[in-house]
CSV table of C-alpha atoms and ligand atoms in Angstrom, one decimal:
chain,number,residue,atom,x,y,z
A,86,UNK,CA,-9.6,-0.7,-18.1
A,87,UNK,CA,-12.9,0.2,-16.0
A,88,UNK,CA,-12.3,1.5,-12.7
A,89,UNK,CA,-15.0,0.5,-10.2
A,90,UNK,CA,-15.0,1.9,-6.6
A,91,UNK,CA,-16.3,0.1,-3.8
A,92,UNK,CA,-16.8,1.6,-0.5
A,93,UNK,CA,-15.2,-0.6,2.6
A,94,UNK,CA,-17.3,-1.0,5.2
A,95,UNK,CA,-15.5,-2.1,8.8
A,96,UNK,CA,-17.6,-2.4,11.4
A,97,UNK,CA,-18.5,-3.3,15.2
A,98,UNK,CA,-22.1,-2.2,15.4
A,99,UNK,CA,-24.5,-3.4,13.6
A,100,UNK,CA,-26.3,0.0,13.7
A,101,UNK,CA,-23.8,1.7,12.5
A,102,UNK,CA,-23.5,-0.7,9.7
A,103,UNK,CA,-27.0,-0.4,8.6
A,104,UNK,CA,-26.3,3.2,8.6
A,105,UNK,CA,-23.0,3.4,6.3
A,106,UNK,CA,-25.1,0.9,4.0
A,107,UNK,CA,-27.6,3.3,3.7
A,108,UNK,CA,-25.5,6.4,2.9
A,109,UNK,CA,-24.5,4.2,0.1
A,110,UNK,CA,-27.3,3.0,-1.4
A,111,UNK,CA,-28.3,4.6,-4.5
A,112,UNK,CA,-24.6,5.4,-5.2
A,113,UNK,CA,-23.2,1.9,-5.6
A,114,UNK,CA,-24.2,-1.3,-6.3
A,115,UNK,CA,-21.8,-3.0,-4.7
A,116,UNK,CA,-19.7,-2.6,-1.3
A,117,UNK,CA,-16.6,-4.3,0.6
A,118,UNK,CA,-17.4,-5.7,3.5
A,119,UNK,CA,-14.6,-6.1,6.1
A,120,UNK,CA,-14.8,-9.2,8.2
A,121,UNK,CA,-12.2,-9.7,11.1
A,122,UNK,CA,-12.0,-12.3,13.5
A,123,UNK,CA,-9.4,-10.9,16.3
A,124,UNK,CA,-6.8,-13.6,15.3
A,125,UNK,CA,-5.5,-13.6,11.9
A,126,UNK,CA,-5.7,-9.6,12.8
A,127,UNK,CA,-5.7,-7.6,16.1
A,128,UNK,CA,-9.6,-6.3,15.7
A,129,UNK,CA,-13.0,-7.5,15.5
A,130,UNK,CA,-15.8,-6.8,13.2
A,131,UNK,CA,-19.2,-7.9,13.2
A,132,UNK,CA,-17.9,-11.7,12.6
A,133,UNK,CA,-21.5,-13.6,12.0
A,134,UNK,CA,-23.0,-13.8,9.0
A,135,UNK,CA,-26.4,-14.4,10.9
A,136,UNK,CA,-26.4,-10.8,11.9
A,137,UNK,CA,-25.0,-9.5,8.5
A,138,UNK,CA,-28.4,-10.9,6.7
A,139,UNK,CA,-30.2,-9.0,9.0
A,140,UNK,CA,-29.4,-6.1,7.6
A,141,UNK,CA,-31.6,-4.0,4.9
A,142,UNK,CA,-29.4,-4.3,2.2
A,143,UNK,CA,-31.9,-3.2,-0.5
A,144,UNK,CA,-30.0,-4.2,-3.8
A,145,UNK,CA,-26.7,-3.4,-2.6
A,146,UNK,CA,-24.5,-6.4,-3.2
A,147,UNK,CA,-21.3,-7.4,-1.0
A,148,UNK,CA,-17.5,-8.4,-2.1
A,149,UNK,CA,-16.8,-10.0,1.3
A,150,UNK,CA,-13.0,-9.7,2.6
A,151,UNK,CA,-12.6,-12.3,5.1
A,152,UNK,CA,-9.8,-11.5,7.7
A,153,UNK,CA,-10.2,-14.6,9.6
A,154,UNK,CA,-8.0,-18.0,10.1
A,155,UNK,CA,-9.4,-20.9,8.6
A,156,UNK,CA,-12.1,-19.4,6.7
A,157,UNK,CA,-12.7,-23.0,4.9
A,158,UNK,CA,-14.7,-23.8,8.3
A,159,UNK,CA,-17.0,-20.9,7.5
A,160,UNK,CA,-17.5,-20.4,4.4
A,161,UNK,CA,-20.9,-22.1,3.9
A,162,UNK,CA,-22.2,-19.8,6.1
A,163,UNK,CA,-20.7,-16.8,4.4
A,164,UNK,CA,-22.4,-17.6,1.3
A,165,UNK,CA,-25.6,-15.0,1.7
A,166,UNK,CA,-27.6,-14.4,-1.2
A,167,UNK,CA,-26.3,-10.9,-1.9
A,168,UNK,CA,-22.9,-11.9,-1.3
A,169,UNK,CA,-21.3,-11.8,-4.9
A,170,UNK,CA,-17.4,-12.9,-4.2
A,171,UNK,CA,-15.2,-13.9,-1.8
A,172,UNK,CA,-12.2,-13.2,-0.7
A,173,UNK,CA,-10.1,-15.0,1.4
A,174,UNK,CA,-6.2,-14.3,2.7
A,175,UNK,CA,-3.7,-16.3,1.6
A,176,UNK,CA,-1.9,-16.1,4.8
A,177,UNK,CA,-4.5,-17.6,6.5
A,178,UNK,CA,-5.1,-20.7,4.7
A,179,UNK,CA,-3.5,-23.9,4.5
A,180,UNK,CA,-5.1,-25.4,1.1
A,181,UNK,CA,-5.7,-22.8,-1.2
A,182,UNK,CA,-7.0,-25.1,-4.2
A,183,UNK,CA,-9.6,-26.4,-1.4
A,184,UNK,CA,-10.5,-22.8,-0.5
A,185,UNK,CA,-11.1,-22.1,-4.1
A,186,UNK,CA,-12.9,-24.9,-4.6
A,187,UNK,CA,-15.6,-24.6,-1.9
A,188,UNK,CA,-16.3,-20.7,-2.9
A,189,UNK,CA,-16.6,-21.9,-6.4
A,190,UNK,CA,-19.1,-24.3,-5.4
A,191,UNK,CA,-21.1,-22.1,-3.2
A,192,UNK,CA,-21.6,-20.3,-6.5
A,193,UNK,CA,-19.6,-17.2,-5.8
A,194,UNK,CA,-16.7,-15.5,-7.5
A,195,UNK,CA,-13.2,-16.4,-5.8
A,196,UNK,CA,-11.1,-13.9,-4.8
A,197,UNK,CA,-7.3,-13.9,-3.0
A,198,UNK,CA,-6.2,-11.1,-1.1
A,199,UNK,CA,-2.7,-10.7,-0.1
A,200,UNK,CA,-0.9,-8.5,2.7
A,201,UNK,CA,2.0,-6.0,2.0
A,202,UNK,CA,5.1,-8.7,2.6
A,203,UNK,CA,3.0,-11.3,0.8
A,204,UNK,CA,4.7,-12.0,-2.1
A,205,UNK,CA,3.2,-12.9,-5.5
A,206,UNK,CA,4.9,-16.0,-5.8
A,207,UNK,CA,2.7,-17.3,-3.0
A,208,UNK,CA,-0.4,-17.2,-5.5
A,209,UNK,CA,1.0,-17.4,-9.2
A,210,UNK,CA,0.2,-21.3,-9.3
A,211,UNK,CA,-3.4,-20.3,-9.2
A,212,UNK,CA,-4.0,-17.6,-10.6
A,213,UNK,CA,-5.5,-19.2,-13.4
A,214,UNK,CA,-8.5,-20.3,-11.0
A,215,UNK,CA,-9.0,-17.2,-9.5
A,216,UNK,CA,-11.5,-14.1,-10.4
A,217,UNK,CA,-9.6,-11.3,-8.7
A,218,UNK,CA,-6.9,-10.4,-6.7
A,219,UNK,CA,-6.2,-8.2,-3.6
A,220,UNK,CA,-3.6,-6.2,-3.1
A,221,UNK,CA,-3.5,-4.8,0.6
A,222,UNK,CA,-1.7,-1.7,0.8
A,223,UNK,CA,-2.1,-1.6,4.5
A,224,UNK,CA,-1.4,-4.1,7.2
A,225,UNK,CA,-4.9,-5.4,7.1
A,226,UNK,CA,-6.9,-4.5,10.7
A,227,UNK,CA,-7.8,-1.1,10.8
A,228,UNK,CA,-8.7,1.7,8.3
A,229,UNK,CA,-7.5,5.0,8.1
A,230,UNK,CA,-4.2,3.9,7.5
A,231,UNK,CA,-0.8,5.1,5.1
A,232,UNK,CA,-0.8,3.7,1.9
A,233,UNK,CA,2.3,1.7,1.6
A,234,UNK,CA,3.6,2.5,-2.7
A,235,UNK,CA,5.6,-0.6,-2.2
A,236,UNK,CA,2.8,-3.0,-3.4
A,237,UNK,CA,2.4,-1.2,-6.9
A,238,UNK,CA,4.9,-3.0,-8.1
A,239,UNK,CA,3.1,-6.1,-7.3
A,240,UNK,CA,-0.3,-5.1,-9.2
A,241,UNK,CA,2.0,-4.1,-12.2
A,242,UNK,CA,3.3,-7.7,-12.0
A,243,UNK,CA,-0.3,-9.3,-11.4
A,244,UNK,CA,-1.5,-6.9,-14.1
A,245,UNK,CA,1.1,-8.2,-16.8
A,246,UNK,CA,0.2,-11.7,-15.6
A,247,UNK,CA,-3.3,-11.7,-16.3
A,248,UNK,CA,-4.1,-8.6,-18.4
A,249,UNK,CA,-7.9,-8.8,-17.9
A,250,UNK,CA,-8.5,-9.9,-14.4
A,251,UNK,CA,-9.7,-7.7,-11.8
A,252,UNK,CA,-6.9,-6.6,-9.6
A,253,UNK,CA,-8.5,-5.0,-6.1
A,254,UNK,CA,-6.8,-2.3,-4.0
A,255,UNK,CA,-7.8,-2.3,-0.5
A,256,UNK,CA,-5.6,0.0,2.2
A,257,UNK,CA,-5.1,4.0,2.2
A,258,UNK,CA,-6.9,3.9,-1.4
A,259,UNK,CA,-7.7,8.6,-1.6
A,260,UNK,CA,-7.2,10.8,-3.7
A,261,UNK,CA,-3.8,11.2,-3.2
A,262,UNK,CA,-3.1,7.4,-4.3
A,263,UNK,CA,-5.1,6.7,-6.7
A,264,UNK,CA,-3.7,7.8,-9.7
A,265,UNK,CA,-0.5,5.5,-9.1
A,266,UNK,CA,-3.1,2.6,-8.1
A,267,UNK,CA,-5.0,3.3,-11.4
A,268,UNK,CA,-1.6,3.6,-13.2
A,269,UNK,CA,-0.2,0.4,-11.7
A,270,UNK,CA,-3.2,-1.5,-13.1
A,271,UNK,CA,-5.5,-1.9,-10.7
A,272,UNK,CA,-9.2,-1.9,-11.1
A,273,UNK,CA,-11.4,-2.2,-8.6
A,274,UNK,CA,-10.8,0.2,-5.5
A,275,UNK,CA,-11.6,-0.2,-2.0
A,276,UNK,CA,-12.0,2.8,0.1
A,277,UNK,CA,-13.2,3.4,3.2
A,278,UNK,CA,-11.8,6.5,5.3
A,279,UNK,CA,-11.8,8.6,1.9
A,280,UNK,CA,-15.4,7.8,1.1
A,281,UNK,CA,-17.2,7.6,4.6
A,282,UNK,CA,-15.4,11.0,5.9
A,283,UNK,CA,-16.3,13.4,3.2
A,284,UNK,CA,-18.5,15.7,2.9
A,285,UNK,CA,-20.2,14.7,-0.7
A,286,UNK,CA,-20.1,10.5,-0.9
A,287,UNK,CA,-21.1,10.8,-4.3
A,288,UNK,CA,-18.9,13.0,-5.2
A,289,UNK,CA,-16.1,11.0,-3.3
A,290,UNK,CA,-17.2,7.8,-5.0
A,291,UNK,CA,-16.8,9.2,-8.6
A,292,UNK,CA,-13.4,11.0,-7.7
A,293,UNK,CA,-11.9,8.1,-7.2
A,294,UNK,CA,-12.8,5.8,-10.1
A,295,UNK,CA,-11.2,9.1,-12.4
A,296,UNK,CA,-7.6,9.9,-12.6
A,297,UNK,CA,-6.7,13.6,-11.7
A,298,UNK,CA,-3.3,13.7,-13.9
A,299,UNK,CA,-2.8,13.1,-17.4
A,300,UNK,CA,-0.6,10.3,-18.4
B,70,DX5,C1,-8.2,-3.0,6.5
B,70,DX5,C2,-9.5,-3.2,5.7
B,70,DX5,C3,-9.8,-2.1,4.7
B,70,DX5,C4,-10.1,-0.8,5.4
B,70,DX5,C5,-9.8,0.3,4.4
B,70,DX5,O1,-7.9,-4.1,7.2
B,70,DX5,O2,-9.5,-4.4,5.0
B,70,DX5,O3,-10.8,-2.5,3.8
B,70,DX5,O4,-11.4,-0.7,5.7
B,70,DX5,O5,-9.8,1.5,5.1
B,70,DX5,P1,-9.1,2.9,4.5
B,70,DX5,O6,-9.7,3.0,3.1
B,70,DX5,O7,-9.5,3.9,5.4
B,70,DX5,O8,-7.6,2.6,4.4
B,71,ZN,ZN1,-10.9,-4.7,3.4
């Protein structure tokens, strides 16, 4: 399966966001956008779409990860031209099939993300009507963080459950974990401590999305 990399963005500033964006831009076409409200988890990101579209985005497109409770309330807003999924946590919503169905109205792909102690259970009824998945290999909050090998086991059983969908990987994603993320099944990974602290982004980008080993 394809590997794509997406750098995660996470940020406060809006200064510093326009400046990660533009380190990317001619490298990706896409990036993950960390959205956090200070309740479902204990940090705050830029949290206002308003200010988001004020950015120079060029032609860079966003998978948004919303950290926030009740993201049904805010969705509509959410739903920026260059925002091409959404991804909502199923710990922080109440009517899933509701969730799904207002993304799928706003015309974007639909997208779960589970933490660590989330168990797949908690979104096998609806898979079907999903476009991807999230793993979190983190606590979700704050980057930088160890990768917790636990969840593998949960994108090998996502994997066998829907062989083509696109299973993301967002949390400690380096080089040091990728292989067994790649391995596990996964295909789309979201890094943003890897990517943003080296020396060559490029570079960093394209490491990722290749395993080291051979299997
Ligand atoms: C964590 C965020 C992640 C984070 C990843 O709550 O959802 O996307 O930015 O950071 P790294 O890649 O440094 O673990
Ligand atoms: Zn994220």
């Amino acid at each position: 399966m394809e590997i794509t990399v997406l750098p995660a963005i996470l940020e406060q500033d809006i200064n510093e966001l326009q400046r990660k964006v533009d380190m990317v831009k001619g490298h990706v076409s896409e990036i993950h956008l960390d959205v956090m409200d200070n309740q479902f988890v204990p940090n705050e990101t830029i949290n206002d779409p308003e200010v988001i579209s004020e950015v120079d985005w060029g032609d860079i497109q966003i998978s948004l990860h919303l950290m926030i409770n009740n993201p049904l309330l805010y969705l509509k807003k959410w739903a920026l031209p260059n925002v091409s999924s959404i991804f909502v946590h199923r710990e922080a919503v109440s009517n899933l099939e509701e969730c799904i169905k207002t993304i799928r109205e706003l015309d974007k792909k639909v997208g779960i993300a589970i933490n660590p102690h989330t168990s797949t259970y908690d979104i096998k009824d609806v898979l079907d009507d999903l476009d991807a998945v999230m793993v979190m290999a983190v606590e979700p909050g704050f980057s930088a963080q160890a990768f917790n090998a636990d969840v593998l086991e949960k994108i090998a059983y996502i994997r066998e459950l829907k062989p083509d969908m696109p299973i993301y990987v967002d949390g400690g994603v380096s080089d040091k974990s990728k292989d067994e993320i790649i391995m596990a099944g996964a295909s789309v990974l979201c890094a943003n401590s890897y990517i943003f602290k080296s020396d060559d982004i490029a570079e960093a980008i394209k490491d990722l999305g290749e395993l080291t080993q051979q299997y």
